[in-house]
């Protein structure tokens, strides 16, 4: 057996094939030009380009590809009849496969990968994370899928090595969209946590701030004092924003409201009014007004990238 034949991939070494593809890592695939032409106009154009036979080659033209052998094999398995399609795992492999399929305009591959993200309202059952799914959709310009997936991606952590490698693979436009989403969510919540005490304030103010008479319903109904501890409220702001900083748009409402069932927040419920000696704020187990008012803000935070 010649050295040339030793380099052939065992799944693609038919003697009646009329063209050879060579991957960037030196693996050769004997394939049928008719199948390539029918599957991809890009391949059809590449095959039509006249080439000088490679030194030592007696098996016809060699088309050199920039993709490695695992991606070349996956592309061929996707377009050849009676072949099992490649498994779409892990993320790094799927990203390379999707990029190659887009490059060569192989619709069967891109449509199968894109099919993972539809219908809207469901998430693909994949081992790779939501950031990776967003990165894949955005890298291929699938704007609707990327927009939907953005609601499941928590604020970015550039110090996480795994996240960092994904972020570095993304187009800066789509990366900035994610950063902007979480910045807008945080800024909106910071503004909301500045309490509106005046019932006669404009709707613009009251719509975007926690309203005193709703977070202090029981106390405000019988006492006019609003002299609660600003340091305690600052601690509450910190806890809410910390939770938001680790939550996706999809989980933030659940995580933040769950926070107010934590016994560590007992200091908030224990604070007494110096005028009437009653608590300013009532635990959710007794009165749900506080959490309901917080929910009003949370459900109106931006949910997806622009």
PDB file of C-alpha atoms in Angstrom:
ATOM      1  CA  UNK A   1       0.000   0.000   0.000  1.00  0.00           C
ATOM      2  CA  UNK A   2       1.386   3.382  -1.005  1.00  0.00           C
ATOM      3  CA  UNK A   3       1.950   6.284   1.392  1.00  0.00           C
ATOM      4  CA  UNK A   4      -0.770   8.116  -0.526  1.00  0.00           C
ATOM      5  CA  UNK A   5      -3.289   5.362   0.282  1.00  0.00           C
ATOM      6  CA  UNK A   6      -2.228   5.240   3.933  1.00  0.00           C
ATOM      7  CA  UNK A   7      -3.433   8.827   4.319  1.00  0.00           C
ATOM      8  CA  UNK A   8      -6.948   7.962   3.114  1.00  0.00           C
ATOM      9  CA  UNK A   9      -9.773   7.997   5.624  1.00  0.00           C
ATOM     10  CA  UNK A  10     -11.190   4.439   5.858  1.00  0.00           C
ATOM     11  CA  UNK A  11     -14.769   5.659   5.417  1.00  0.00           C
ATOM     12  CA  UNK A  12     -13.958   7.530   2.222  1.00  0.00           C
ATOM     13  CA  UNK A  13     -11.575   5.495   0.084  1.00  0.00           C
ATOM     14  CA  UNK A  14     -13.781   4.246  -2.759  1.00  0.00           C
ATOM     15  CA  UNK A  15     -11.831   3.313  -5.850  1.00  0.00           C
ATOM     16  CA  UNK A  16     -14.555   4.710  -8.113  1.00  0.00           C
ATOM     17  CA  UNK A  17     -14.442   8.169  -6.496  1.00  0.00           C
ATOM     18  CA  UNK A  18     -13.070  10.838  -8.792  1.00  0.00           C
ATOM     19  CA  UNK A  19     -11.771  13.568  -6.480  1.00  0.00           C
ATOM     20  CA  UNK A  20      -9.791  13.801  -3.256  1.00  0.00           C
ATOM     21  CA  UNK A  21     -10.308  16.235  -0.385  1.00  0.00           C
ATOM     22  CA  UNK A  22      -7.383  16.778   1.958  1.00  0.00           C
ATOM     23  CA  UNK A  23      -7.976  18.224   5.426  1.00  0.00           C
ATOM     24  CA  UNK A  24      -5.613  20.666   7.077  1.00  0.00           C
ATOM     25  CA  UNK A  25      -4.151  17.861   9.211  1.00  0.00           C
ATOM     26  CA  UNK A  26      -3.294  15.744   6.170  1.00  0.00           C
ATOM     27  CA  UNK A  27      -6.147  13.218   6.055  1.00  0.00           C
ATOM     28  CA  UNK A  28      -7.474  12.494   2.572  1.00  0.00           C
ATOM     29  CA  UNK A  29     -11.019  11.631   1.550  1.00  0.00           C
ATOM     30  CA  UNK A  30     -11.806   9.993  -1.803  1.00  0.00           C
ATOM     31  CA  UNK A  31     -15.227  11.351  -2.749  1.00  0.00           C
ATOM     32  CA  UNK A  32     -17.595  11.670  -5.673  1.00  0.00           C
ATOM     33  CA  UNK A  33     -17.624  15.092  -7.263  1.00  0.00           C
ATOM     34  CA  UNK A  34     -21.275  14.681  -8.288  1.00  0.00           C
ATOM     35  CA  UNK A  35     -22.360  14.427  -4.629  1.00  0.00           C
ATOM     36  CA  UNK A  36     -20.272  17.477  -3.701  1.00  0.00           C
ATOM     37  CA  UNK A  37     -21.687  19.542  -6.566  1.00  0.00           C
ATOM     38  CA  UNK A  38     -25.272  18.638  -5.692  1.00  0.00           C
ATOM     39  CA  UNK A  39     -24.741  19.400  -2.004  1.00  0.00           C
ATOM     40  CA  UNK A  40     -22.897  22.702  -2.231  1.00  0.00           C
ATOM     41  CA  UNK A  41     -22.513  25.391  -4.869  1.00  0.00           C
ATOM     42  CA  UNK A  42     -19.297  26.400  -3.137  1.00  0.00           C
ATOM     43  CA  UNK A  43     -17.862  22.904  -3.549  1.00  0.00           C
ATOM     44  CA  UNK A  44     -19.096  22.905  -7.140  1.00  0.00           C
ATOM     45  CA  UNK A  45     -17.124  26.082  -7.782  1.00  0.00           C
ATOM     46  CA  UNK A  46     -14.003  24.712  -6.096  1.00  0.00           C
ATOM     47  CA  UNK A  47     -14.144  21.515  -8.135  1.00  0.00           C
ATOM     48  CA  UNK A  48     -14.462  23.495 -11.363  1.00  0.00           C
ATOM     49  CA  UNK A  49     -11.160  25.322 -10.753  1.00  0.00           C
ATOM     50  CA  UNK A  50      -8.345  23.733 -12.816  1.00  0.00           C
ATOM     51  CA  UNK A  51      -5.583  22.281 -10.633  1.00  0.00           C
ATOM     52  CA  UNK A  52      -2.167  20.802 -11.260  1.00  0.00           C
ATOM     53  CA  UNK A  53      -2.053  17.236  -9.836  1.00  0.00           C
ATOM     54  CA  UNK A  54      -0.092  17.009  -6.577  1.00  0.00           C
ATOM     55  CA  UNK A  55       3.330  15.349  -6.618  1.00  0.00           C
ATOM     56  CA  UNK A  56       2.962  11.600  -6.303  1.00  0.00           C
ATOM     57  CA  UNK A  57      -0.793  11.620  -6.792  1.00  0.00           C
ATOM     58  CA  UNK A  58      -2.230   9.120  -9.249  1.00  0.00           C
ATOM     59  CA  UNK A  59      -5.784   9.389  -7.991  1.00  0.00           C
ATOM     60  CA  UNK A  60      -6.918  12.594  -9.638  1.00  0.00           C
ATOM     61  CA  UNK A  61      -7.272  16.098  -8.318  1.00  0.00           C
ATOM     62  CA  UNK A  62      -6.717  16.989  -4.667  1.00  0.00           C
ATOM     63  CA  UNK A  63      -8.755  19.803  -3.148  1.00  0.00           C
ATOM     64  CA  UNK A  64      -7.067  21.209  -0.055  1.00  0.00           C
ATOM     65  CA  UNK A  65      -9.376  22.310   2.754  1.00  0.00           C
ATOM     66  CA  UNK A  66      -8.626  24.536   5.735  1.00  0.00           C
ATOM     67  CA  UNK A  67     -10.780  22.391   8.036  1.00  0.00           C
ATOM     68  CA  UNK A  68      -9.421  19.547  10.150  1.00  0.00           C
ATOM     69  CA  UNK A  69     -10.332  15.941   9.432  1.00  0.00           C
ATOM     70  CA  UNK A  70     -13.055  15.692  12.107  1.00  0.00           C
ATOM     71  CA  UNK A  71     -14.974  18.561  10.506  1.00  0.00           C
ATOM     72  CA  UNK A  72     -14.364  17.293   6.971  1.00  0.00           C
ATOM     73  CA  UNK A  73     -15.687  13.879   8.013  1.00  0.00           C
ATOM     74  CA  UNK A  74     -18.744  15.430   9.669  1.00  0.00           C
ATOM     75  CA  UNK A  75     -19.551  17.456   6.548  1.00  0.00           C
ATOM     76  CA  UNK A  76     -19.252  14.410   4.306  1.00  0.00           C
ATOM     77  CA  UNK A  77     -21.296  12.214   6.638  1.00  0.00           C
ATOM     78  CA  UNK A  78     -24.004  14.872   6.489  1.00  0.00           C
ATOM     79  CA  UNK A  79     -24.254  14.984   2.697  1.00  0.00           C
ATOM     80  CA  UNK A  80     -23.555  11.377   1.730  1.00  0.00           C
ATOM     81  CA  UNK A  81     -26.554   9.020   1.590  1.00  0.00           C
ATOM     82  CA  UNK A  82     -26.928   6.263   4.190  1.00  0.00           C
ATOM     83  CA  UNK A  83     -24.452   7.852   6.588  1.00  0.00           C
ATOM     84  CA  UNK A  84     -25.154   8.661  10.230  1.00  0.00           C
ATOM     85  CA  UNK A  85     -25.137  12.422  10.873  1.00  0.00           C
ATOM     86  CA  UNK A  86     -22.536  13.637  13.383  1.00  0.00           C
ATOM     87  CA  UNK A  87     -23.378  14.101  17.046  1.00  0.00           C
ATOM     88  CA  UNK A  88     -23.773  17.788  17.875  1.00  0.00           C
ATOM     89  CA  UNK A  89     -21.463  17.762  20.875  1.00  0.00           C
ATOM     90  CA  UNK A  90     -19.352  19.351  22.292  1.00  0.00           C
ATOM     91  CA  UNK A  91     -19.794  23.070  21.690  1.00  0.00           C
ATOM     92  CA  UNK A  92     -16.291  23.641  20.286  1.00  0.00           C
ATOM     93  CA  UNK A  93     -16.905  20.964  17.648  1.00  0.00           C
ATOM     94  CA  UNK A  94     -20.382  22.238  16.732  1.00  0.00           C
ATOM     95  CA  UNK A  95     -19.101  25.803  16.382  1.00  0.00           C
ATOM     96  CA  UNK A  96     -16.382  24.667  13.962  1.00  0.00           C
ATOM     97  CA  UNK A  97     -18.862  22.475  12.088  1.00  0.00           C
ATOM     98  CA  UNK A  98     -21.443  25.249  11.808  1.00  0.00           C
ATOM     99  CA  UNK A  99     -18.796  27.706  10.627  1.00  0.00           C
ATOM    100  CA  UNK A 100     -17.608  25.268   7.955  1.00  0.00           C
ATOM    101  CA  UNK A 101     -21.155  24.452   6.838  1.00  0.00           C
ATOM    102  CA  UNK A 102     -21.876  28.160   6.520  1.00  0.00           C
ATOM    103  CA  UNK A 103     -18.642  28.681   4.585  1.00  0.00           C
ATOM    104  CA  UNK A 104     -19.438  25.899   2.099  1.00  0.00           C
ATOM    105  CA  UNK A 105     -23.171  26.651   2.078  1.00  0.00           C
ATOM    106  CA  UNK A 106     -24.175  23.133   3.098  1.00  0.00           C
ATOM    107  CA  UNK A 107     -27.806  23.668   3.998  1.00  0.00           C
ATOM    108  CA  UNK A 108     -28.388  20.187   5.456  1.00  0.00           C
ATOM    109  CA  UNK A 109     -25.886  20.873   8.226  1.00  0.00           C
ATOM    110  CA  UNK A 110     -26.819  24.454   9.057  1.00  0.00           C
ATOM    111  CA  UNK A 111     -30.540  23.647   9.066  1.00  0.00           C
ATOM    112  CA  UNK A 112     -30.001  20.722  11.431  1.00  0.00           C
ATOM    113  CA  UNK A 113     -28.012  22.874  13.853  1.00  0.00           C
ATOM    114  CA  UNK A 114     -30.430  25.771  13.578  1.00  0.00           C
ATOM    115  CA  UNK A 115     -33.279  23.359  14.231  1.00  0.00           C
ATOM    116  CA  UNK A 116     -31.946  22.939  17.765  1.00  0.00           C
ATOM    117  CA  UNK A 117     -33.155  26.436  18.610  1.00  0.00           C
ATOM    118  CA  UNK A 118     -36.752  26.255  17.386  1.00  0.00           C
ATOM    119  CA  UNK A 119     -39.519  26.623  18.214  1.00  0.00           C
ATOM    120  CA  UNK A 120     -39.141  29.794  20.243  1.00  0.00           C
ATOM    121  CA  UNK A 121     -40.227  29.119  23.789  1.00  0.00           C
ATOM    122  CA  UNK A 122     -38.118  25.998  24.230  1.00  0.00           C
ATOM    123  CA  UNK A 123     -34.434  25.385  24.770  1.00  0.00           C
ATOM    124  CA  UNK A 124     -32.321  22.720  23.094  1.00  0.00           C
ATOM    125  CA  UNK A 125     -31.405  19.779  25.307  1.00  0.00           C
ATOM    126  CA  UNK A 126     -27.658  20.231  25.044  1.00  0.00           C
ATOM    127  CA  UNK A 127     -24.783  19.718  27.436  1.00  0.00           C
ATOM    128  CA  UNK A 128     -23.239  23.057  26.502  1.00  0.00           C
ATOM    129  CA  UNK A 129     -24.286  26.187  28.344  1.00  0.00           C
ATOM    130  CA  UNK A 130     -26.562  29.044  27.359  1.00  0.00           C
ATOM    131  CA  UNK A 131     -23.639  31.356  26.625  1.00  0.00           C
ATOM    132  CA  UNK A 132     -22.271  28.827  24.136  1.00  0.00           C
ATOM    133  CA  UNK A 133     -25.682  28.499  22.497  1.00  0.00           C
ATOM    134  CA  UNK A 134     -25.934  32.284  22.208  1.00  0.00           C
ATOM    135  CA  UNK A 135     -22.391  32.442  20.805  1.00  0.00           C
ATOM    136  CA  UNK A 136     -23.210  29.866  18.137  1.00  0.00           C
ATOM    137  CA  UNK A 137     -26.458  31.544  17.073  1.00  0.00           C
ATOM    138  CA  UNK A 138     -24.856  34.973  16.944  1.00  0.00           C
ATOM    139  CA  UNK A 139     -21.766  33.780  15.070  1.00  0.00           C
ATOM    140  CA  UNK A 140     -24.002  32.579  12.235  1.00  0.00           C
ATOM    141  CA  UNK A 141     -26.154  35.699  12.233  1.00  0.00           C
ATOM    142  CA  UNK A 142     -29.274  33.972  13.552  1.00  0.00           C
ATOM    143  CA  UNK A 143     -30.639  37.138  15.122  1.00  0.00           C
ATOM    144  CA  UNK A 144     -34.001  35.822  16.312  1.00  0.00           C
ATOM    145  CA  UNK A 145     -32.449  32.778  17.985  1.00  0.00           C
ATOM    146  CA  UNK A 146     -29.698  34.894  19.567  1.00  0.00           C
ATOM    147  CA  UNK A 147     -32.257  37.381  20.882  1.00  0.00           C
ATOM    148  CA  UNK A 148     -34.289  34.613  22.511  1.00  0.00           C
ATOM    149  CA  UNK A 149     -31.249  32.857  23.981  1.00  0.00           C
ATOM    150  CA  UNK A 150     -29.961  36.105  25.505  1.00  0.00           C
ATOM    151  CA  UNK A 151     -32.624  35.930  28.216  1.00  0.00           C
ATOM    152  CA  UNK A 152     -31.005  32.739  29.550  1.00  0.00           C
ATOM    153  CA  UNK A 153     -27.433  34.086  29.709  1.00  0.00           C
ATOM    154  CA  UNK A 154     -26.426  35.543  33.101  1.00  0.00           C
ATOM    155  CA  UNK A 155     -24.109  38.565  33.388  1.00  0.00           C
ATOM    156  CA  UNK A 156     -20.703  37.757  31.972  1.00  0.00           C
ATOM    157  CA  UNK A 157     -17.691  36.790  34.042  1.00  0.00           C
ATOM    158  CA  UNK A 158     -14.546  37.558  32.079  1.00  0.00           C
ATOM    159  CA  UNK A 159     -12.381  35.985  34.804  1.00  0.00           C
ATOM    160  CA  UNK A 160     -13.932  32.552  34.236  1.00  0.00           C
ATOM    161  CA  UNK A 161     -11.510  30.706  31.894  1.00  0.00           C
ATOM    162  CA  UNK A 162     -14.287  28.710  30.213  1.00  0.00           C
ATOM    163  CA  UNK A 163     -16.422  31.797  29.640  1.00  0.00           C
ATOM    164  CA  UNK A 164     -13.398  33.759  28.483  1.00  0.00           C
ATOM    165  CA  UNK A 165     -12.668  31.341  25.651  1.00  0.00           C
ATOM    166  CA  UNK A 166     -16.277  31.550  24.441  1.00  0.00           C
ATOM    167  CA  UNK A 167     -16.337  35.343  24.695  1.00  0.00           C
ATOM    168  CA  UNK A 168     -13.134  35.605  22.676  1.00  0.00           C
ATOM    169  CA  UNK A 169     -14.778  33.616  19.876  1.00  0.00           C
ATOM    170  CA  UNK A 170     -17.739  36.008  19.619  1.00  0.00           C
ATOM    171  CA  UNK A 171     -18.217  38.961  17.314  1.00  0.00           C
ATOM    172  CA  UNK A 172     -17.852  42.155  19.338  1.00  0.00           C
ATOM    173  CA  UNK A 173     -21.277  43.417  18.211  1.00  0.00           C
ATOM    174  CA  UNK A 174     -23.068  40.485  19.810  1.00  0.00           C
ATOM    175  CA  UNK A 175     -20.873  40.605  22.887  1.00  0.00           C
ATOM    176  CA  UNK A 176     -21.727  44.275  23.416  1.00  0.00           C
ATOM    177  CA  UNK A 177     -25.429  43.478  23.048  1.00  0.00           C
ATOM    178  CA  UNK A 178     -25.185  41.072  25.996  1.00  0.00           C
ATOM    179  CA  UNK A 179     -23.225  43.531  28.110  1.00  0.00           C
ATOM    180  CA  UNK A 180     -25.752  46.257  27.294  1.00  0.00           C
ATOM    181  CA  UNK A 181     -28.698  44.042  28.262  1.00  0.00           C
ATOM    182  CA  UNK A 182     -27.387  43.400  31.753  1.00  0.00           C
ATOM    183  CA  UNK A 183     -26.234  46.992  32.204  1.00  0.00           C
ATOM    184  CA  UNK A 184     -29.729  48.247  31.380  1.00  0.00           C
ATOM    185  CA  UNK A 185     -31.270  45.711  33.758  1.00  0.00           C
ATOM    186  CA  UNK A 186     -28.959  46.766  36.584  1.00  0.00           C
ATOM    187  CA  UNK A 187     -29.419  50.494  35.992  1.00  0.00           C
ATOM    188  CA  UNK A 188     -33.202  50.075  35.964  1.00  0.00           C
ATOM    189  CA  UNK A 189     -33.111  48.175  39.250  1.00  0.00           C
ATOM    190  CA  UNK A 190     -30.803  50.730  40.896  1.00  0.00           C
ATOM    191  CA  UNK A 191     -33.277  53.458  40.018  1.00  0.00           C
ATOM    192  CA  UNK A 192     -36.224  51.384  41.259  1.00  0.00           C
ATOM    193  CA  UNK A 193     -34.579  50.766  44.645  1.00  0.00           C
ATOM    194  CA  UNK A 194     -34.661  54.513  45.320  1.00  0.00           C
ATOM    195  CA  UNK A 195     -38.049  54.578  47.046  1.00  0.00           C
ATOM    196  CA  UNK A 196     -40.784  56.961  45.937  1.00  0.00           C
ATOM    197  CA  UNK A 197     -42.330  58.307  49.159  1.00  0.00           C
ATOM    198  CA  UNK A 198     -44.638  60.907  47.599  1.00  0.00           C
ATOM    199  CA  UNK A 199     -47.998  59.591  46.434  1.00  0.00           C
ATOM    200  CA  UNK A 200     -48.450  62.761  44.400  1.00  0.00           C
ATOM    201  CA  UNK A 201     -45.264  62.309  42.402  1.00  0.00           C
ATOM    202  CA  UNK A 202     -45.584  61.983  38.634  1.00  0.00           C
ATOM    203  CA  UNK A 203     -46.446  58.644  37.051  1.00  0.00           C
ATOM    204  CA  UNK A 204     -43.017  58.669  35.402  1.00  0.00           C
ATOM    205  CA  UNK A 205     -41.397  58.577  38.841  1.00  0.00           C
ATOM    206  CA  UNK A 206     -43.816  56.198  40.528  1.00  0.00           C
ATOM    207  CA  UNK A 207     -43.846  53.729  37.643  1.00  0.00           C
ATOM    208  CA  UNK A 208     -40.079  53.267  37.857  1.00  0.00           C
ATOM    209  CA  UNK A 209     -39.538  53.281  41.624  1.00  0.00           C
ATOM    210  CA  UNK A 210     -40.650  51.152  44.541  1.00  0.00           C
ATOM    211  CA  UNK A 211     -43.612  52.948  46.104  1.00  0.00           C
ATOM    212  CA  UNK A 212     -43.498  53.430  49.865  1.00  0.00           C
ATOM    213  CA  UNK A 213     -47.170  52.713  50.518  1.00  0.00           C
ATOM    214  CA  UNK A 214     -46.805  49.314  48.806  1.00  0.00           C
ATOM    215  CA  UNK A 215     -43.586  48.088  50.409  1.00  0.00           C
ATOM    216  CA  UNK A 216     -44.728  49.341  53.836  1.00  0.00           C
ATOM    217  CA  UNK A 217     -48.436  48.642  53.425  1.00  0.00           C
ATOM    218  CA  UNK A 218     -49.433  47.794  56.981  1.00  0.00           C
ATOM    219  CA  UNK A 219     -47.245  50.442  58.629  1.00  0.00           C
ATOM    220  CA  UNK A 220     -48.090  53.205  56.118  1.00  0.00           C
ATOM    221  CA  UNK A 221     -51.808  52.670  56.635  1.00  0.00           C
ATOM    222  CA  UNK A 222     -51.591  53.743  60.297  1.00  0.00           C
ATOM    223  CA  UNK A 223     -48.401  55.821  60.651  1.00  0.00           C
ATOM    224  CA  UNK A 224     -47.004  58.658  58.558  1.00  0.00           C
ATOM    225  CA  UNK A 225     -43.379  58.179  59.591  1.00  0.00           C
ATOM    226  CA  UNK A 226     -41.001  57.202  56.809  1.00  0.00           C
ATOM    227  CA  UNK A 227     -37.846  57.403  58.923  1.00  0.00           C
ATOM    228  CA  UNK A 228     -36.617  53.881  58.315  1.00  0.00           C
ATOM    229  CA  UNK A 229     -32.898  53.108  58.487  1.00  0.00           C
ATOM    230  CA  UNK A 230     -31.092  54.116  55.307  1.00  0.00           C
ATOM    231  CA  UNK A 231     -28.169  51.845  56.184  1.00  0.00           C
ATOM    232  CA  UNK A 232     -30.497  48.838  56.384  1.00  0.00           C
ATOM    233  CA  UNK A 233     -32.028  49.799  53.057  1.00  0.00           C
ATOM    234  CA  UNK A 234     -28.541  50.142  51.547  1.00  0.00           C
ATOM    235  CA  UNK A 235     -27.846  46.572  52.637  1.00  0.00           C
ATOM    236  CA  UNK A 236     -31.055  45.458  50.920  1.00  0.00           C
ATOM    237  CA  UNK A 237     -29.989  47.254  47.741  1.00  0.00           C
ATOM    238  CA  UNK A 238     -26.652  45.470  47.843  1.00  0.00           C
ATOM    239  CA  UNK A 239     -28.261  42.036  48.285  1.00  0.00           C
ATOM    240  CA  UNK A 240     -30.793  42.575  45.495  1.00  0.00           C
ATOM    241  CA  UNK A 241     -28.166  43.859  43.056  1.00  0.00           C
ATOM    242  CA  UNK A 242     -25.798  41.021  43.962  1.00  0.00           C
ATOM    243  CA  UNK A 243     -28.539  38.520  43.145  1.00  0.00           C
ATOM    244  CA  UNK A 244     -29.243  40.314  39.879  1.00  0.00           C
ATOM    245  CA  UNK A 245     -25.541  40.230  38.997  1.00  0.00           C
ATOM    246  CA  UNK A 246     -25.615  36.424  39.055  1.00  0.00           C
ATOM    247  CA  UNK A 247     -29.004  35.820  37.438  1.00  0.00           C
ATOM    248  CA  UNK A 248     -30.149  35.617  33.850  1.00  0.00           C
ATOM    249  CA  UNK A 249     -33.265  37.506  32.824  1.00  0.00           C
ATOM    250  CA  UNK A 250     -35.085  34.190  32.945  1.00  0.00           C
ATOM    251  CA  UNK A 251     -34.154  33.398  36.566  1.00  0.00           C
ATOM    252  CA  UNK A 252     -33.836  36.849  38.156  1.00  0.00           C
ATOM    253  CA  UNK A 253     -37.476  37.195  39.234  1.00  0.00           C
ATOM    254  CA  UNK A 254     -37.420  33.807  40.944  1.00  0.00           C
ATOM    255  CA  UNK A 255     -34.016  34.327  42.566  1.00  0.00           C
ATOM    256  CA  UNK A 256     -34.654  37.845  43.875  1.00  0.00           C
ATOM    257  CA  UNK A 257     -38.095  37.061  45.304  1.00  0.00           C
ATOM    258  CA  UNK A 258     -36.711  33.907  46.909  1.00  0.00           C
ATOM    259  CA  UNK A 259     -34.112  36.117  48.597  1.00  0.00           C
ATOM    260  CA  UNK A 260     -36.822  37.730  50.709  1.00  0.00           C
ATOM    261  CA  UNK A 261     -37.721  34.370  52.229  1.00  0.00           C
ATOM    262  CA  UNK A 262     -34.168  34.009  53.523  1.00  0.00           C
ATOM    263  CA  UNK A 263     -33.852  34.194  57.299  1.00  0.00           C
ATOM    264  CA  UNK A 264     -30.734  36.300  56.878  1.00  0.00           C
ATOM    265  CA  UNK A 265     -33.021  39.211  56.011  1.00  0.00           C
ATOM    266  CA  UNK A 266     -34.651  39.131  59.430  1.00  0.00           C
ATOM    267  CA  UNK A 267     -32.956  42.445  60.204  1.00  0.00           C
ATOM    268  CA  UNK A 268     -35.232  44.094  57.620  1.00  0.00           C
ATOM    269  CA  UNK A 269     -38.432  42.786  59.159  1.00  0.00           C
ATOM    270  CA  UNK A 270     -37.235  43.533  62.711  1.00  0.00           C
ATOM    271  CA  UNK A 271     -36.700  47.266  62.160  1.00  0.00           C
ATOM    272  CA  UNK A 272     -39.210  49.245  64.264  1.00  0.00           C
ATOM    273  CA  UNK A 273     -40.636  52.716  63.743  1.00  0.00           C
ATOM    274  CA  UNK A 274     -39.538  55.059  66.568  1.00  0.00           C
ATOM    275  CA  UNK A 275     -42.912  56.795  66.421  1.00  0.00           C
ATOM    276  CA  UNK A 276     -45.370  53.867  66.557  1.00  0.00           C
ATOM    277  CA  UNK A 277     -43.026  51.002  67.546  1.00  0.00           C
ATOM    278  CA  UNK A 278     -44.346  48.827  64.716  1.00  0.00           C
ATOM    279  CA  UNK A 279     -42.264  47.241  61.954  1.00  0.00           C
ATOM    280  CA  UNK A 280     -41.750  49.332  58.839  1.00  0.00           C
ATOM    281  CA  UNK A 281     -41.780  46.263  56.613  1.00  0.00           C
ATOM    282  CA  UNK A 282     -43.789  43.073  56.988  1.00  0.00           C
ATOM    283  CA  UNK A 283     -42.488  39.593  56.194  1.00  0.00           C
ATOM    284  CA  UNK A 284     -43.942  38.056  53.013  1.00  0.00           C
ATOM    285  CA  UNK A 285     -45.398  35.186  55.036  1.00  0.00           C
ATOM    286  CA  UNK A 286     -47.707  37.731  56.728  1.00  0.00           C
ATOM    287  CA  UNK A 287     -48.220  40.263  53.944  1.00  0.00           C
ATOM    288  CA  UNK A 288     -47.145  39.822  50.322  1.00  0.00           C
ATOM    289  CA  UNK A 289     -47.276  43.507  49.366  1.00  0.00           C
ATOM    290  CA  UNK A 290     -43.508  44.062  49.650  1.00  0.00           C
ATOM    291  CA  UNK A 291     -42.634  41.206  47.284  1.00  0.00           C
ATOM    292  CA  UNK A 292     -45.521  42.065  44.950  1.00  0.00           C
ATOM    293  CA  UNK A 293     -44.187  45.606  44.565  1.00  0.00           C
ATOM    294  CA  UNK A 294     -40.704  44.249  43.891  1.00  0.00           C
ATOM    295  CA  UNK A 295     -42.147  41.861  41.311  1.00  0.00           C
ATOM    296  CA  UNK A 296     -43.771  44.801  39.543  1.00  0.00           C
ATOM    297  CA  UNK A 297     -40.289  46.179  38.898  1.00  0.00           C
ATOM    298  CA  UNK A 298     -38.655  42.856  38.072  1.00  0.00           C
ATOM    299  CA  UNK A 299     -41.134  41.816  35.400  1.00  0.00           C
ATOM    300  CA  UNK A 300     -40.575  45.090  33.557  1.00  0.00           C
ATOM    301  CA  UNK A 301     -36.785  44.832  33.418  1.00  0.00           C
ATOM    302  CA  UNK A 302     -35.366  44.367  29.887  1.00  0.00           C
ATOM    303  CA  UNK A 303     -35.501  40.669  29.006  1.00  0.00           C
ATOM    304  CA  UNK A 304     -33.607  40.325  25.727  1.00  0.00           C
ATOM    305  CA  UNK A 305     -30.921  42.031  23.692  1.00  0.00           C
ATOM    306  CA  UNK A 306     -32.009  44.850  21.393  1.00  0.00           C
TER     307      UNK A 306
END
